[in-house]
PDB file of C-alpha atoms in Angstrom:
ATOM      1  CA  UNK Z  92       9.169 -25.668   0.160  1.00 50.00           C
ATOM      2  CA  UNK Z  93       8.286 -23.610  -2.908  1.00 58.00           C
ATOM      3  CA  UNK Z  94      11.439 -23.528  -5.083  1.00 62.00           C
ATOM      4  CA  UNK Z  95      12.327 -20.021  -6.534  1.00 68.00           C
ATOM      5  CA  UNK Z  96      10.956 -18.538  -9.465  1.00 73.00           C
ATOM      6  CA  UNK Z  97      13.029 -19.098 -12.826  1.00 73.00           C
ATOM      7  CA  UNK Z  98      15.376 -15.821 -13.314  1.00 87.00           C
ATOM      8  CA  UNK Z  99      15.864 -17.041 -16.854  1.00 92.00           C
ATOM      9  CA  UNK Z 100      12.334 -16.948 -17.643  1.00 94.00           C
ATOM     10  CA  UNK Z 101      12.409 -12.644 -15.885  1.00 93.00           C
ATOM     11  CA  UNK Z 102      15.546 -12.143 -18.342  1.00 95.00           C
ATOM     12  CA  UNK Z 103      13.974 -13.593 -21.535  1.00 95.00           C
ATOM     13  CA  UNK Z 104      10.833 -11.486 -20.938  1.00 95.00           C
ATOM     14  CA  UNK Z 105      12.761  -8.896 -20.218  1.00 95.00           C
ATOM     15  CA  UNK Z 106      15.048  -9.491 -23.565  1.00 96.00           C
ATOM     16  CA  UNK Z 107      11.126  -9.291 -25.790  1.00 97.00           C
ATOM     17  CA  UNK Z 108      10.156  -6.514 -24.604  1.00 96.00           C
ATOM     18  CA  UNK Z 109       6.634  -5.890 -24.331  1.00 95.00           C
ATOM     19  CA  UNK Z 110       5.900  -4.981 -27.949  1.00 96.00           C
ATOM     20  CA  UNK Z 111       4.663  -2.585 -30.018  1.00 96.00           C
ATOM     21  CA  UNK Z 112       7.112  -0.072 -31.484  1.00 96.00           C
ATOM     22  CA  UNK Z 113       9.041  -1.095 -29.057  1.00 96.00           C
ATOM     23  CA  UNK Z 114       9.940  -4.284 -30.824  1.00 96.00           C
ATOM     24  CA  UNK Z 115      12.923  -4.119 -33.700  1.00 96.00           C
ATOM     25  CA  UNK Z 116      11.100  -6.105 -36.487  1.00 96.00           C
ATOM     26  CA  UNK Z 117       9.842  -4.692 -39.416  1.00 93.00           C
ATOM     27  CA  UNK Z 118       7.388  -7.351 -40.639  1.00 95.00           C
ATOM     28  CA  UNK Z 119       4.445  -8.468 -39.413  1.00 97.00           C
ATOM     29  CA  UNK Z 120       5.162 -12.000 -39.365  1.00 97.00           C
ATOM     30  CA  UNK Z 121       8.685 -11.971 -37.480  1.00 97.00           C
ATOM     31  CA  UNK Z 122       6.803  -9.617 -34.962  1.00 97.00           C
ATOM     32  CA  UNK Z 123       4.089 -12.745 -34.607  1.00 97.00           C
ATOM     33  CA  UNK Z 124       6.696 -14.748 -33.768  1.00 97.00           C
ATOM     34  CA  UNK Z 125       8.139 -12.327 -30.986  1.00 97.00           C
ATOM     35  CA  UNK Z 126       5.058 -11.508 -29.274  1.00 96.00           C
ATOM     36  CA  UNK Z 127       4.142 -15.237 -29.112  1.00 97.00           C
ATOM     37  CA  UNK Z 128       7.241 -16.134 -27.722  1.00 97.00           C
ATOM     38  CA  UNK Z 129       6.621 -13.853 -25.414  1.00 97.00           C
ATOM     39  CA  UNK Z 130       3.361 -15.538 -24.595  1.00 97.00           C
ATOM     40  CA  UNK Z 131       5.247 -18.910 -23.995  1.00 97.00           C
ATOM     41  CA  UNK Z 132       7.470 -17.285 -21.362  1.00 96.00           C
ATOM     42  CA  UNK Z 133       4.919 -15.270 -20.047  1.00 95.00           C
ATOM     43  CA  UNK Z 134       2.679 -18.389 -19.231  1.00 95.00           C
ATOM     44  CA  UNK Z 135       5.467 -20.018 -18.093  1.00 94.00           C
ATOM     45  CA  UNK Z 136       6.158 -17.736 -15.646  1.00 93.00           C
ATOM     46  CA  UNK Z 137       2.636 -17.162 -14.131  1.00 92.00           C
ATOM     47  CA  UNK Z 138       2.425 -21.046 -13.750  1.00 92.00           C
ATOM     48  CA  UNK Z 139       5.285 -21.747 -11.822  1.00 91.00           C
ATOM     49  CA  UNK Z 140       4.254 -18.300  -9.327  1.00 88.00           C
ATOM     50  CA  UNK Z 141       1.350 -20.040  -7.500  1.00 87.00           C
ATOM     51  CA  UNK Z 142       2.881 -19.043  -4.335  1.00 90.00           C
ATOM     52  CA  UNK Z 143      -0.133 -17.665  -1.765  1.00 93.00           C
ATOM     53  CA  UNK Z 144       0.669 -15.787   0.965  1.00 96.00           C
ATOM     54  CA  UNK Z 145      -0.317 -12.899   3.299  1.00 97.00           C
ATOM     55  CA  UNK Z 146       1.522 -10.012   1.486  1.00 98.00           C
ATOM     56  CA  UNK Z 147       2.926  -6.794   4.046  1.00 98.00           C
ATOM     57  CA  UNK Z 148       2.860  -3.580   0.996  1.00 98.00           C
ATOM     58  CA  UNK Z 149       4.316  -0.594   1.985  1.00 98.00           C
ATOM     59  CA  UNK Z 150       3.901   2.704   0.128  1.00 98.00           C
ATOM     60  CA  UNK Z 151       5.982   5.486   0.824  1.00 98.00           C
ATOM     61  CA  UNK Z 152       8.005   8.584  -0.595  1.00 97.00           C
ATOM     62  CA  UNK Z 153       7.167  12.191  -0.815  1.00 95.00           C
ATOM     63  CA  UNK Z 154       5.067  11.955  -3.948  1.00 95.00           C
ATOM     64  CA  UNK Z 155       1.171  12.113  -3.389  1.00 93.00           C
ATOM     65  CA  UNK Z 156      -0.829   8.678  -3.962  1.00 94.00           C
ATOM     66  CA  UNK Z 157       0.318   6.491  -0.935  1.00 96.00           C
ATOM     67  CA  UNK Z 158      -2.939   6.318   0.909  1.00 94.00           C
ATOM     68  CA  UNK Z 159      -5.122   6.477  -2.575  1.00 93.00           C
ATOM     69  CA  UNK Z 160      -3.164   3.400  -3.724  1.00 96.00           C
ATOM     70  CA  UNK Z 161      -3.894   1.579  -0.315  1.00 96.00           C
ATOM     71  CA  UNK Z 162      -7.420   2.691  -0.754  1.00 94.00           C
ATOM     72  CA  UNK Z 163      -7.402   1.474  -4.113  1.00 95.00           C
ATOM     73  CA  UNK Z 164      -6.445  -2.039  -2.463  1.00 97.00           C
ATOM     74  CA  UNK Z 165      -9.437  -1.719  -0.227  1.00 97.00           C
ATOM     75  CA  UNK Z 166     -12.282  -0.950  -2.562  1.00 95.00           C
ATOM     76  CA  UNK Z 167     -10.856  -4.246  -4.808  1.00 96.00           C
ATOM     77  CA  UNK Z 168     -10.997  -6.066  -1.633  1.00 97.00           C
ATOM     78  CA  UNK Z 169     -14.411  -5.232  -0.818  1.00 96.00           C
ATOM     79  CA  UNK Z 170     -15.383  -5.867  -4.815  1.00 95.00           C
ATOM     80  CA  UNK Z 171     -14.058  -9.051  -3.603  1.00 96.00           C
ATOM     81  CA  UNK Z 172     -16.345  -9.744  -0.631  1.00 96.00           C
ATOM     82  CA  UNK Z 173     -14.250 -10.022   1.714  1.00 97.00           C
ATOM     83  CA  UNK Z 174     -13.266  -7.769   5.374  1.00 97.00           C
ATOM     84  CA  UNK Z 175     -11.481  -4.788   5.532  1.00 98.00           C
ATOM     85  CA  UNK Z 176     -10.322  -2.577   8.081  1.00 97.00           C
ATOM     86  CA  UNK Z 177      -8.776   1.169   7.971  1.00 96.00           C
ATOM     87  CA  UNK Z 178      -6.963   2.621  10.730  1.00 95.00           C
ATOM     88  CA  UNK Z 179      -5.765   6.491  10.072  1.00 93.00           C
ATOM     89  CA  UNK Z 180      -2.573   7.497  12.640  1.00 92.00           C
ATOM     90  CA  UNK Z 181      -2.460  10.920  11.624  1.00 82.00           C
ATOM     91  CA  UNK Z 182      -5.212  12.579   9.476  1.00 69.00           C
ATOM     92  CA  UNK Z 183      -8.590  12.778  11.507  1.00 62.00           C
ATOM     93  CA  UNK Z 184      -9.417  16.518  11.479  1.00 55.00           C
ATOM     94  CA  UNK Z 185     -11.778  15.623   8.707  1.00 55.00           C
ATOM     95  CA  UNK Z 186     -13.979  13.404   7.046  1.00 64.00           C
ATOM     96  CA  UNK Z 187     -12.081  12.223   3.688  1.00 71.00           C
ATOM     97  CA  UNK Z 188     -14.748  11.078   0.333  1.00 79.00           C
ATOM     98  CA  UNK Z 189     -13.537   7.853   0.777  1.00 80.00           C
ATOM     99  CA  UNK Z 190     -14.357   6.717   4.226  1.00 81.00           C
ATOM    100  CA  UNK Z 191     -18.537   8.056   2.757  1.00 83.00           C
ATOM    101  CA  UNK Z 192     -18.324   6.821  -0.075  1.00 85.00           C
ATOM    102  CA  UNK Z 193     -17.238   3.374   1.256  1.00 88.00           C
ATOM    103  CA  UNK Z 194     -19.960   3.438   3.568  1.00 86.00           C
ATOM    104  CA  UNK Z 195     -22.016   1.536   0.961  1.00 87.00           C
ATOM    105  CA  UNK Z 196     -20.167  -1.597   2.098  1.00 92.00           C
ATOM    106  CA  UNK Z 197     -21.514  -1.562   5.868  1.00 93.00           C
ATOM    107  CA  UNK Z 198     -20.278  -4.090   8.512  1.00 93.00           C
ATOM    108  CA  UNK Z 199     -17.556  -5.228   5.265  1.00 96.00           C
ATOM    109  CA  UNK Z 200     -15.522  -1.849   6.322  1.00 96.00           C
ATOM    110  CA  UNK Z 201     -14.244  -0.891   9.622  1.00 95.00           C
ATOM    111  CA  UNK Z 202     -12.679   2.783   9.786  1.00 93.00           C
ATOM    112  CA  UNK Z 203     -11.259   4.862  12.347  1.00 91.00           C
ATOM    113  CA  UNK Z 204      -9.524   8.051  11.879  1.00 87.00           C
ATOM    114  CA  UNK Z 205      -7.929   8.052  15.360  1.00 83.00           C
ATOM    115  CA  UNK Z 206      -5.588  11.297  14.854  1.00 70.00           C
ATOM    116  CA  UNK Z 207      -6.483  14.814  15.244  1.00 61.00           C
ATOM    117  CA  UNK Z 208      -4.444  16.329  12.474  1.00 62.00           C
ATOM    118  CA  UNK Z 209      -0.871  17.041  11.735  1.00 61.00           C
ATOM    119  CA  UNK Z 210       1.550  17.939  14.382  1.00 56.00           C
ATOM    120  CA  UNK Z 211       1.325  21.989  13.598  1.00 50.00           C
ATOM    121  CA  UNK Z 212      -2.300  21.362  14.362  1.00 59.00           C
ATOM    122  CA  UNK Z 213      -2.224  19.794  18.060  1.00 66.00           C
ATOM    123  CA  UNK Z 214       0.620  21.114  19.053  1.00 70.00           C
ATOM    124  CA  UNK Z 215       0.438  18.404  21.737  1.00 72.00           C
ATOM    125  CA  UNK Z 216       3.165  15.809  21.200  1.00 83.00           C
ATOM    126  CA  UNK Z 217       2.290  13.809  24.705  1.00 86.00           C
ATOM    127  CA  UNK Z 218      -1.312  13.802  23.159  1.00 85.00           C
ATOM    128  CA  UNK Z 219      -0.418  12.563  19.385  1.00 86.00           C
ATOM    129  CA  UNK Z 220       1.566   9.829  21.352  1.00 89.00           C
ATOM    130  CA  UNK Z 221      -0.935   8.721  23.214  1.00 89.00           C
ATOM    131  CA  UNK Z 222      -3.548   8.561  20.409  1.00 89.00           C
ATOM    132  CA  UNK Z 223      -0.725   6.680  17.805  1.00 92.00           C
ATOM    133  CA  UNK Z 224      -0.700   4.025  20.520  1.00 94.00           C
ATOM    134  CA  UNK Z 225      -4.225   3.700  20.939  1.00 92.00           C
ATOM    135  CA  UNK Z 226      -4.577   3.399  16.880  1.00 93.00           C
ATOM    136  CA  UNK Z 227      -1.884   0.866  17.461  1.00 96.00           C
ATOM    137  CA  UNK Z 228      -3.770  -1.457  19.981  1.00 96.00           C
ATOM    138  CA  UNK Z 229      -6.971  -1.028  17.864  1.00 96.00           C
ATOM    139  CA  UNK Z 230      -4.439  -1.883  14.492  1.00 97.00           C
ATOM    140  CA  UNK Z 231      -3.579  -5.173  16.316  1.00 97.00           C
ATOM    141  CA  UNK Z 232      -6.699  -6.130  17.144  1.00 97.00           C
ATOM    142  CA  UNK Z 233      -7.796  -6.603  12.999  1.00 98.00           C
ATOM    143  CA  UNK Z 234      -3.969  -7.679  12.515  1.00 98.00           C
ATOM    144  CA  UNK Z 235      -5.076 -10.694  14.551  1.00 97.00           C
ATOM    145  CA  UNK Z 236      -8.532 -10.663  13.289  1.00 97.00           C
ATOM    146  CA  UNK Z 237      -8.708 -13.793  10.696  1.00 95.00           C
ATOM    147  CA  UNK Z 238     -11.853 -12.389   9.240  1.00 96.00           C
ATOM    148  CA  UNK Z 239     -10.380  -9.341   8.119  1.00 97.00           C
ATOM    149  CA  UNK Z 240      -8.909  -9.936   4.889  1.00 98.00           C
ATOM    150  CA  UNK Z 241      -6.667  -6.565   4.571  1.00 98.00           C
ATOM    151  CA  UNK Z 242      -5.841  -3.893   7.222  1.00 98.00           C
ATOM    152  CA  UNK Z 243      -4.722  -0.142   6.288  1.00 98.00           C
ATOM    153  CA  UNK Z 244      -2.534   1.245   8.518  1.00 98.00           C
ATOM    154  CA  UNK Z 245      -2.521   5.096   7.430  1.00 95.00           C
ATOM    155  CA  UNK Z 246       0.206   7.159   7.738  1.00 94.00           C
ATOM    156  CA  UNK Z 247       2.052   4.752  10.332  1.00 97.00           C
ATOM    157  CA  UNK Z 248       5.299   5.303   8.467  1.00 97.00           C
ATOM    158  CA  UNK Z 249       5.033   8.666   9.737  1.00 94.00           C
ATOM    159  CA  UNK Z 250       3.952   8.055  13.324  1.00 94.00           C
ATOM    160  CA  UNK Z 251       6.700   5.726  12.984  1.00 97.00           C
ATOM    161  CA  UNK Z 252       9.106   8.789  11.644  1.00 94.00           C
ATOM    162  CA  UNK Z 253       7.637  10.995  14.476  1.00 92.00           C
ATOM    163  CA  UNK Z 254       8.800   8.979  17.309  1.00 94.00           C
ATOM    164  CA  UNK Z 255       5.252   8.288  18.624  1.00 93.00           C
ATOM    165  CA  UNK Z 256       6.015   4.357  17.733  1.00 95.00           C
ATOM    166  CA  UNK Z 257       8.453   1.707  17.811  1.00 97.00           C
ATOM    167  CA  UNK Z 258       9.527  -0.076  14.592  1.00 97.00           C
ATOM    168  CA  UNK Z 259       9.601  -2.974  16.740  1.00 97.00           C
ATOM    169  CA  UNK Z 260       6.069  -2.740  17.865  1.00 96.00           C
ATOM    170  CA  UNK Z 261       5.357  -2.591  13.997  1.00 97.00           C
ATOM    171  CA  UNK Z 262       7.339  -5.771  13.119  1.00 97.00           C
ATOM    172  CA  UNK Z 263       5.979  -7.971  16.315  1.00 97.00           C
ATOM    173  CA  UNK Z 264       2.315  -7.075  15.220  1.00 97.00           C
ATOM    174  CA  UNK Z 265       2.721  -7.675  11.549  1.00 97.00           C
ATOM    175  CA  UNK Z 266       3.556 -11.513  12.876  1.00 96.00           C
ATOM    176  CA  UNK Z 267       0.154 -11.557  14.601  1.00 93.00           C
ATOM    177  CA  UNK Z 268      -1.529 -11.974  11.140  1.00 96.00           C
ATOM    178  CA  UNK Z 269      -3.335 -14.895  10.096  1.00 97.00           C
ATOM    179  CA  UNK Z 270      -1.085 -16.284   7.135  1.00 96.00           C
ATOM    180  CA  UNK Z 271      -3.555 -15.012   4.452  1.00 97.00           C
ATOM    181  CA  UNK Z 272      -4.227 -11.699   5.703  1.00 98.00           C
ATOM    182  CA  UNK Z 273      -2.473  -8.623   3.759  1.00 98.00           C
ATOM    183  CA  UNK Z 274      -1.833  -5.259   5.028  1.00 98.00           C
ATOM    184  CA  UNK Z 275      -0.708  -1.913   3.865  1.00 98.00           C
ATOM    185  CA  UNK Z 276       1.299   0.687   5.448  1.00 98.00           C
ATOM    186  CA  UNK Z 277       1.185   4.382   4.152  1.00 97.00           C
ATOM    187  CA  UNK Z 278       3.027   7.434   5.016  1.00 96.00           C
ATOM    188  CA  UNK Z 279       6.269   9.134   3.815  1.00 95.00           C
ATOM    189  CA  UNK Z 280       9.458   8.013   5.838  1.00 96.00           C
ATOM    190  CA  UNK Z 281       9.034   4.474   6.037  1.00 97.00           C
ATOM    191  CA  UNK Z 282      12.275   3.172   7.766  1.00 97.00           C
ATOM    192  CA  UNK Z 283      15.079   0.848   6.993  1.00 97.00           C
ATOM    193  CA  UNK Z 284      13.514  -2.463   8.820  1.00 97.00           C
ATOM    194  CA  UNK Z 285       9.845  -1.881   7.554  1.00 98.00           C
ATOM    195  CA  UNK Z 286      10.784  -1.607   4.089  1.00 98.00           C
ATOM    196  CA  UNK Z 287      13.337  -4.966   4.640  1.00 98.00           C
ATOM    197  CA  UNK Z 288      10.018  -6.853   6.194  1.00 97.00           C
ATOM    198  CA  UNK Z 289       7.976  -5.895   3.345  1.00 98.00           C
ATOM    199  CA  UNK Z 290       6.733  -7.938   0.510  1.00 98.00           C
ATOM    200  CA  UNK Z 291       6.126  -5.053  -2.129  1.00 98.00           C
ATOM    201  CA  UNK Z 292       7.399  -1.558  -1.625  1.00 98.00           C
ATOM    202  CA  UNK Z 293       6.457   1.765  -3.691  1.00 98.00           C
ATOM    203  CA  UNK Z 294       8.215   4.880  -3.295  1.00 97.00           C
ATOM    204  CA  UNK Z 295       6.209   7.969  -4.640  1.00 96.00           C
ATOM    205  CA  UNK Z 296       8.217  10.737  -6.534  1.00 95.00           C
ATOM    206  CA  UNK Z 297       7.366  13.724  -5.916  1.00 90.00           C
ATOM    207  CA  UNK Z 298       8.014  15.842  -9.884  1.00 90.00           C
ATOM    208  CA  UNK Z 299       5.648  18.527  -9.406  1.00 91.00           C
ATOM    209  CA  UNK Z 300       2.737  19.460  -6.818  1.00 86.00           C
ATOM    210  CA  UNK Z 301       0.237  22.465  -7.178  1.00 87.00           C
ATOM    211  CA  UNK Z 302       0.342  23.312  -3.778  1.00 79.00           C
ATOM    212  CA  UNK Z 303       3.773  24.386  -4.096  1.00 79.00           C
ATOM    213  CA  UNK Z 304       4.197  25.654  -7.668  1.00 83.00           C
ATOM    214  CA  UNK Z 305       0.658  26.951  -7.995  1.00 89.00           C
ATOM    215  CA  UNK Z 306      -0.931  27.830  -4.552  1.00 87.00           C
ATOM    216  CA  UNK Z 307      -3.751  25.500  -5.209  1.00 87.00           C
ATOM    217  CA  UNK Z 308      -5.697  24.428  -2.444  1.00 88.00           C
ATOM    218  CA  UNK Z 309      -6.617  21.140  -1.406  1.00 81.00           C
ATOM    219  CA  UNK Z 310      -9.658  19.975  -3.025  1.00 83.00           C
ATOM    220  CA  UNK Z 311     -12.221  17.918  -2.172  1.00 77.00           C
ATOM    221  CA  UNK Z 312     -11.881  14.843  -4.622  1.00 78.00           C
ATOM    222  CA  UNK Z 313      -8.273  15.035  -5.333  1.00 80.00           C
ATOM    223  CA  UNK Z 314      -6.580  15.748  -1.296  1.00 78.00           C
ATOM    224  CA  UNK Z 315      -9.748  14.366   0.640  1.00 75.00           C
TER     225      UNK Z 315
END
């Protein structure tokens, strides 16, 4: 069993700093010293992480970016040359920039956008149900998939938030993955047992939005 990483080693990078004007010496020379100390621990502490593990990354909060961070994930993944596969929950009234332009990477990417919009759209909750449970028996199909590297699972948090699914569905099928295989689950909402299963979680702030303060529209590039 992998022993725990050294907390002394987080507290004495913590205790340098990371530099810059940030440090307290004056002179070049005693700032040498600092910043290669901080080397030292630094190594240290990326040698004794060599942990490697299937990683479950949750990004939530109200703030915009969730699904553009997991995308982010996705295009490095495919950089890598390795399988990916996006499944969308909610959005799937339109075609977003990022499901064409990753259609340069063929077979690599699987995507399916298997909702039909926001709830104020269908206006059909025994509809959105059934479609969040199909997405979900499609999801656990690549969960299982050992050739798929990473799975995106769009906006679950908020099917999740909706009622349409079961955190407990969501736990059982994140077990199904192959121990290397990483996935990320977007949406605002993300409940209390999600976010105590996952291995990284980001919460988006929400500070200022020009739809609200501006009356700007969504644009293509920067919503879809």
């Amino acid at each position: 069993m992998t022993p725990p990483p050294d907390t002394d080693l987080d507290r004495a990078a913590s205790e340098l700093g990371m530099g810059g004007d940030l440090a307290p010496e004056a002179n070049a020379e005693a700032y040498r010293k600092r910043m290669a100390r901080r080397r030292e621990v630094q190594q240290q502490r990326v040698g004794e992480r060599n942990l490697e593990k299937g990683l479950v990354l949750v990004f939530t909060g109200d703030g915009k970016g969730k699904t553009t961070a997991a995308l982010g994930l996705v295009l490095r993944t495919l950089g890598h040359g390795e399988r990916v596969a996006v499944v969308q929950f909610i959005k799937g009234g339109w075609q977003p920039g990022e499901a064409k332009a990753l259609e340069l990477f063929g077979e690599a990417l699987h995507w399916h956008a298997l909702g039909e919009g926001f709830t104020w759209e269908t206006q059909d909750r025994d509809r959105d149900r059934a479609l969040v449970q199909q997405a979900w028996q499609r999801s656990c199909d690549y969960l299982a998939d050992a050739e798929c590297k990473l799975v995106v699972l769009d906006e679950v948090n908020v099917a999740l938030k909706l009622g349409y699914l079961a955190v407990e569905q969501v736990i059982e099928g994140l077990a199904l993955r192959p121990p290397l295989t990483h996935v990320a689950l977007t949406g605002r909402g993300a409940p209390p047992a999600l976010l105590e299963r996952a291995d990284l979680v980001t919460e988006m702030k929400l500070l200022r939005h020009p739809f609200r303060e501006q009356g700007v529209k969504a644009q293509a590039g920067i919503e879809f």
